[in-house]
Every structure is written in C-alpha cells, then in structure tokens.
Coordinates of C-alpha atoms and ligand atoms in Angstrom, one line a residue:
M1 CA 84.6 214.9 92.2
K2 CA 87.1 213.8 94.8
R3 CA 90.7 213.0 93.9
R4 CA 92.8 210.7 96.0
T5 CA 96.1 212.5 95.8
A6 CA 98.6 214.2 98.2
L7 CA 96.8 217.5 98.1
T8 CA 96.9 218.0 102.0
A9 CA 100.7 217.7 102.0
L10 CA 101.1 220.0 99.0
S11 CA 98.9 222.5 100.8
M12 CA 101.1 222.2 103.9
G13 CA 104.0 222.8 102.0
A14 CA 102.6 225.8 100.4
L15 CA 101.8 227.1 103.9
G16 CA 105.2 226.7 105.3
L17 CA 106.9 228.1 102.5
T18 CA 105.2 231.1 101.5
G19 CA 103.2 233.0 103.9
L20 CA 99.2 233.1 104.5
A21 CA 98.6 235.3 101.3
A22 CA 100.2 233.0 99.1
A23 CA 98.9 229.9 101.0
R24 CA 95.5 231.0 100.4
Q25 CA 96.1 231.5 96.8
A26 CA 97.7 228.3 96.9
M27 CA 94.8 226.5 98.3
A28 CA 92.4 228.4 96.0
N29 CA 94.2 227.0 93.2
L30 CA 94.4 223.3 94.4
E31 CA 90.6 223.7 95.1
R32 CA 90.1 224.9 91.6
R33 CA 92.2 222.0 90.3
E34 CA 90.1 219.3 92.3
D35 CA 87.1 221.1 90.6
R36 CA 88.5 220.0 87.2
T37 CA 88.2 216.6 86.5
P38 CA 91.2 214.8 85.0
A39 CA 91.0 213.7 81.1
L40 CA 92.4 210.6 79.4
F41 CA 93.6 209.4 76.6
V42 CA 93.4 205.3 76.5
G43 CA 95.1 203.1 73.8
H44 CA 92.4 200.7 73.6
G45 CA 94.0 197.8 71.4
S46 CA 92.2 194.5 71.2
P47 CA 88.4 194.1 72.5
M48 CA 89.7 191.0 74.3
N49 CA 91.1 193.6 77.0
A50 CA 87.5 194.0 78.4
I51 CA 87.5 190.3 79.5
T52 CA 91.0 189.3 79.7
D53 CA 93.2 190.2 83.0
N54 CA 96.9 191.5 81.4
P55 CA 98.8 194.3 82.1
F56 CA 96.9 196.9 80.2
S57 CA 93.5 195.9 81.8
R58 CA 95.2 195.9 85.0
A59 CA 96.4 199.5 84.5
W60 CA 92.9 200.6 83.4
A61 CA 91.5 199.3 86.7
E62 CA 94.0 201.0 88.8
V63 CA 93.7 204.5 86.9
G64 CA 89.8 203.8 87.5
T65 CA 90.4 203.5 91.5
R66 CA 92.7 206.5 91.5
L67 CA 90.3 208.8 89.8
G68 CA 87.7 208.3 92.0
R69 CA 84.1 208.8 90.8
P70 CA 83.1 211.6 88.0
S71 CA 79.8 212.9 87.5
A72 CA 79.5 211.6 84.0
I73 CA 81.9 209.9 81.3
L74 CA 82.4 211.5 77.6
C75 CA 84.1 209.0 75.5
V76 CA 85.1 210.2 72.1
S77 CA 85.9 206.6 70.3
A78 CA 87.6 205.7 67.3
H79 CA 84.7 203.5 66.5
W80 CA 81.9 206.1 65.9
Q81 CA 82.3 208.0 62.6
T82 CA 79.6 209.9 61.4
R83 CA 79.2 213.0 58.8
G84 CA 78.5 215.8 60.9
V85 CA 78.9 215.6 64.7
M86 CA 76.6 213.4 67.0
V87 CA 76.2 213.0 70.7
T88 CA 74.4 210.1 72.4
A89 CA 71.5 211.4 74.3
M90 CA 69.5 208.0 75.0
D91 CA 68.6 207.0 78.4
R92 CA 69.9 203.4 78.2
P93 CA 72.6 203.0 75.8
R94 CA 73.0 199.6 74.2
T95 CA 76.5 198.1 74.5
I96 CA 77.5 197.5 70.5
H97 CA 79.5 194.3 69.7
D98 CA 81.1 196.3 66.8
F99 CA 83.3 193.3 66.0
S100 CA 83.5 189.7 65.0
G101 CA 85.6 186.6 65.1
F102 CA 85.7 186.8 69.1
P103 CA 84.9 184.3 71.8
D104 CA 81.2 184.1 72.8
E105 CA 82.1 185.6 76.4
L106 CA 83.1 188.9 74.6
Q107 CA 80.0 188.8 72.2
R108 CA 77.7 188.4 75.2
K109 CA 79.5 190.8 77.6
L110 CA 77.3 193.9 78.6
Y111 CA 78.2 197.0 80.0
P112 CA 74.8 198.4 80.9
A113 CA 75.8 202.1 82.1
P114 CA 73.1 204.6 82.2
G115 CA 73.1 207.2 79.3
A116 CA 73.7 211.0 80.5
P117 CA 70.9 212.9 78.5
G118 CA 71.0 215.8 80.2
V119 CA 74.7 216.6 79.9
A120 CA 74.5 215.5 76.2
R121 CA 71.9 218.1 75.5
K122 CA 74.0 220.8 77.2
T123 CA 77.1 219.7 75.3
A124 CA 75.4 220.0 71.9
E125 CA 74.0 223.6 72.9
Q126 CA 77.5 224.6 74.2
V127 CA 79.6 223.7 71.0
K128 CA 79.7 226.5 68.6
T129 CA 82.4 225.4 66.0
A130 CA 80.1 222.7 64.8
A131 CA 76.2 221.8 64.8
V132 CA 76.1 218.7 67.0
A133 CA 73.2 216.4 66.6
L134 CA 71.3 214.4 69.4
D135 CA 71.5 210.8 68.5
Y136 CA 69.2 208.1 69.9
E137 CA 70.4 205.1 68.0
W138 CA 74.1 204.4 68.7
G139 CA 75.2 203.5 72.2
L140 CA 78.5 202.3 73.6
D141 CA 80.9 200.9 71.0
H142 CA 84.0 198.7 72.2
G143 CA 86.3 201.6 71.9
T144 CA 84.3 202.9 74.9
W145 CA 82.6 200.2 76.8
S146 CA 85.8 197.6 76.4
V147 CA 88.0 200.3 78.6
L148 CA 85.1 201.1 81.1
A149 CA 84.2 197.6 81.7
R150 CA 87.8 197.4 83.4
M151 CA 88.3 201.2 84.7
F152 CA 84.5 201.5 86.2
P153 CA 83.2 197.8 86.4
R154 CA 80.1 198.8 88.4
A155 CA 78.6 200.7 85.2
D156 CA 77.0 202.8 87.6
I157 CA 78.2 206.1 86.1
P158 CA 76.6 207.7 83.0
V159 CA 78.2 207.6 79.9
F160 CA 77.8 209.4 76.7
Q161 CA 79.8 209.4 73.4
V162 CA 80.6 212.4 70.9
S163 CA 81.1 211.0 67.3
L164 CA 84.3 211.7 65.3
D165 CA 83.0 213.9 62.1
A166 CA 84.7 211.9 59.5
T167 CA 84.4 214.8 57.0
Q168 CA 86.5 217.2 59.2
S169 CA 90.3 218.0 59.3
P170 CA 92.5 217.2 62.4
A171 CA 92.7 220.9 63.1
S172 CA 88.8 221.0 63.0
H173 CA 88.5 218.1 65.8
Y174 CA 90.9 219.9 68.0
E175 CA 89.0 223.1 67.6
L176 CA 85.7 221.4 68.6
A177 CA 87.4 219.4 71.2
K178 CA 88.5 222.7 73.2
E179 CA 84.8 223.6 73.4
L180 CA 84.3 220.5 75.6
K181 CA 86.8 221.2 78.1
A182 CA 84.1 223.1 80.3
L183 CA 82.8 219.8 81.0
R184 CA 85.7 219.1 83.0
E185 CA 84.7 221.6 85.8
Q186 CA 81.3 219.8 85.8
G187 CA 82.8 216.7 86.9
V188 CA 82.8 214.9 83.8
L189 CA 85.5 212.7 82.7
I190 CA 86.7 213.4 79.0
I191 CA 88.3 210.0 77.5
G192 CA 89.8 209.7 73.9
S193 CA 89.6 206.2 73.1
G194 CA 92.0 205.1 70.5
N195 CA 95.4 204.2 69.8
I196 CA 98.6 206.6 68.7
V197 CA 99.8 203.8 66.3
H198 CA 97.2 201.6 64.8
N199 CA 97.8 199.6 61.6
L200 CA 95.9 196.3 61.4
R201 CA 97.3 195.2 58.3
R202 CA 100.6 195.3 59.6
L203 CA 99.6 193.2 63.0
S204 CA 102.3 190.6 63.7
R205 CA 101.6 187.8 66.2
Q206 CA 105.3 187.1 66.3
H207 CA 105.4 190.6 68.2
P208 CA 103.0 190.2 71.0
D209 CA 105.1 192.5 73.2
T210 CA 106.8 194.8 71.0
G211 CA 106.4 196.8 67.9
F212 CA 108.2 197.4 64.8
D213 CA 110.9 200.1 64.4
W214 CA 108.7 202.6 62.7
A215 CA 105.7 201.9 65.2
I216 CA 108.3 202.5 68.2
E217 CA 109.5 205.7 66.3
F218 CA 106.4 207.4 65.7
D219 CA 105.0 206.5 69.4
A220 CA 108.1 208.2 70.8
R221 CA 108.1 211.1 68.5
V222 CA 104.5 211.7 69.4
K223 CA 105.4 211.6 73.0
E224 CA 108.1 214.0 72.5
L225 CA 105.6 216.5 70.8
I226 CA 103.1 215.9 73.8
D227 CA 105.8 216.6 76.5
K228 CA 106.7 219.9 74.7
G229 CA 103.0 220.6 74.5
D230 CA 103.5 221.2 70.7
H231 CA 99.9 220.4 69.6
R232 CA 100.4 221.8 66.4
G233 CA 103.1 219.5 65.4
L234 CA 100.5 216.9 66.7
I235 CA 97.7 218.3 64.3
G236 CA 100.0 218.0 61.7
Y237 CA 100.9 214.3 62.1
P238 CA 101.2 213.4 58.6
N239 CA 104.3 215.8 58.4
L240 CA 106.1 213.4 61.2
G241 CA 108.2 211.7 58.5
P242 CA 107.7 208.1 56.7
A243 CA 106.6 206.6 60.0
A244 CA 103.7 208.4 60.4
Q245 CA 102.3 206.8 57.0
L246 CA 102.6 203.5 58.8
A247 CA 101.5 204.4 62.1
V248 CA 98.3 206.4 61.1
P249 CA 97.3 204.6 57.9
T250 CA 93.8 206.3 58.6
N251 CA 93.3 208.5 61.3
E252 CA 90.0 207.5 63.3
H253 CA 92.3 205.8 66.0
Y254 CA 94.9 209.0 66.2
L255 CA 92.2 211.7 66.5
P256 CA 91.1 210.8 70.1
L257 CA 94.5 211.9 71.2
L258 CA 93.7 215.0 70.1
Y259 CA 90.6 215.6 71.8
A260 CA 92.1 214.6 75.3
L261 CA 94.9 217.1 74.4
A262 CA 92.5 219.8 73.4
V263 CA 90.9 219.8 76.8
K264 CA 94.4 220.1 78.9
D265 CA 95.4 223.3 80.5
E266 CA 99.1 224.5 79.7
K267 CA 100.1 223.9 83.4
E268 CA 98.6 220.8 83.6
S269 CA 100.8 217.7 84.0
I270 CA 100.5 214.3 82.0
T271 CA 101.1 211.0 83.6
Y272 CA 101.6 208.1 81.1
F273 CA 100.6 204.5 81.4
N274 CA 100.3 201.2 79.2
D275 CA 103.5 203.3 77.4
T276 CA 104.3 200.0 75.4
T277 CA 103.9 198.7 71.7
T278 CA 102.0 195.5 71.2
M279 CA 101.7 193.3 68.3
G280 CA 104.1 195.2 66.2
S281 CA 101.6 197.8 65.0
I282 CA 99.7 199.0 68.0
S283 CA 100.9 201.7 70.5
M284 CA 99.1 201.3 74.0
R285 CA 100.2 204.5 75.2
S286 CA 97.9 206.2 77.5
L287 CA 97.6 209.0 79.6
V288 CA 96.2 211.0 82.4
I289 CA 96.0 214.9 82.1
G290 CA 95.7 216.6 85.3
Ligands
ZN301 ZN1 90.0 200.2 67.9

C-alpha cells in the first residue's frame, strides 16, 4: 500500500547524514515500514456520524484520504460479540442496521463493500491461540460501516470482521489480536472500532461538546498509558481507579482498542485524532498506528 508521507525527504536526510551503508539500511527500514499498513483505533460514537457532516466524520474522511488504499480492511467492532471467535467469510456482507430510533435516511443507508473471503479463511487458519470459525451470517455492523462510509465512501475495498469472543478476558483478546499483526504486511488495514469511554446510561444532551470529569480523567489516563506503551496497564483497566467503572461499565467498546495496540510494533508512532469527549460519557479519541 502506498502512503502519502514525507518518505522522500526523510530518505534524503538519511543519505546526507549517515553515509551510503547506513542510508541503504534507512531505505530498507522505510521500505519495510511502507510495506506495513497502518492500523487504527476509531471511536465511532453515534451511528448518525455515518450521514452527518461534523468534525468527527470529517476527520474520518481525512484519515481515509491520507491512508491511501489498503488491499482489504479488517474491522474488530464493539457491536459483534459472540461465543468463540468468528470471522466473516461471505462474498457480499450485508449492511446491518443494529440500532433503532434513528432517521430513515440512516436506516436505509447501505455500505455495499465486497467481503474478503480468501483473507478471512487465511486469518482463521493462521490464528493459533483460539479456534476461529468462518461466519456467513453476520455482515457489517454499524461499528464498521458507519466509520467506513466516511473513511472509504466508495465502498470498493473488501471488508471483513473478526468478532469479540465475549467469554474471554482482556488479556486473551490482546494475545489473539497479536496474531493478526501479520495481516498488516499484506496490505490489510486493521481497525478496532469502539470508544475508550462509553457509558450510554450517563449520556447527557446538556454536554454535547464535553465530558464529565470522570470521563475526561479516564480518557487522559488511557492516553498516558498508550503513550508509555504500557499495554499491561491498559489490559488491566479495571485497576485504573473509580473512573474506570463509569467509563467502561461493559468492555465491548474498550476491547477494540486492545486489538489496535496489539498489532503495533514498539517503535511505531501513534497519532491521535478526534481526541475529545462528547455527550458527557463518550470519548471519541482515535488513533493511527504507524
Ligand atoms: Zn458503538
């Protein structure tokens, strides 16, 4: 996958500073880096972001443009929880409207991307820490398509999902996710789609542009641990103080963050976007890895 970054300038810097042998090494590193597709964690928030022009959806579109074109997209969405791990393997995944009470425009919205049955089957074979079953029933839930509708609006890149096994611990999710890392070298864009802070019971329309103190505190603490590379601390999120109970009352929206971080190399950089809290109790903080 081609990335539109300042690789040329960086390469020239390496040439000037370090001599030919080192420059060759730097070029090799850059090429390797370019071979590895970035990974994302996206705070998806309201399904309305799929059809609303707002700062969140605009940032998704911008990220999509910058990323270029992956060979396929694997999304681990908060909205597909199963017993055991499943991977969607159909040719034409349906658009699932797994919500109610939203306008017809959203209920009718389709994201007709093709599936990626070949990559899905390979993924199932390659994962060793869990048995991964092929699924032909699910499709694309709104954790996936609401984001992709803005990020890759042409819906012409194959998309598949891996489910969250609701019977497993955060540590097991992280271990399984590490096995997905090799997909990045095959041009697959891995996206974890959830929200770092997600408490629908505490949603507040009086706070459209900010969060409660506990939400801001937990989001900031998580960012600190991400910046430190302290994945163990993030896996053990219930120990992050009283704010954790309110921020992560159930962990399906938090776990996709662990999937994104597990496929990160230690030396890769992280860029944040949409790093705000909305409606009192939803953090939209999102990140690009690599
Ligand atoms: Zn959600």
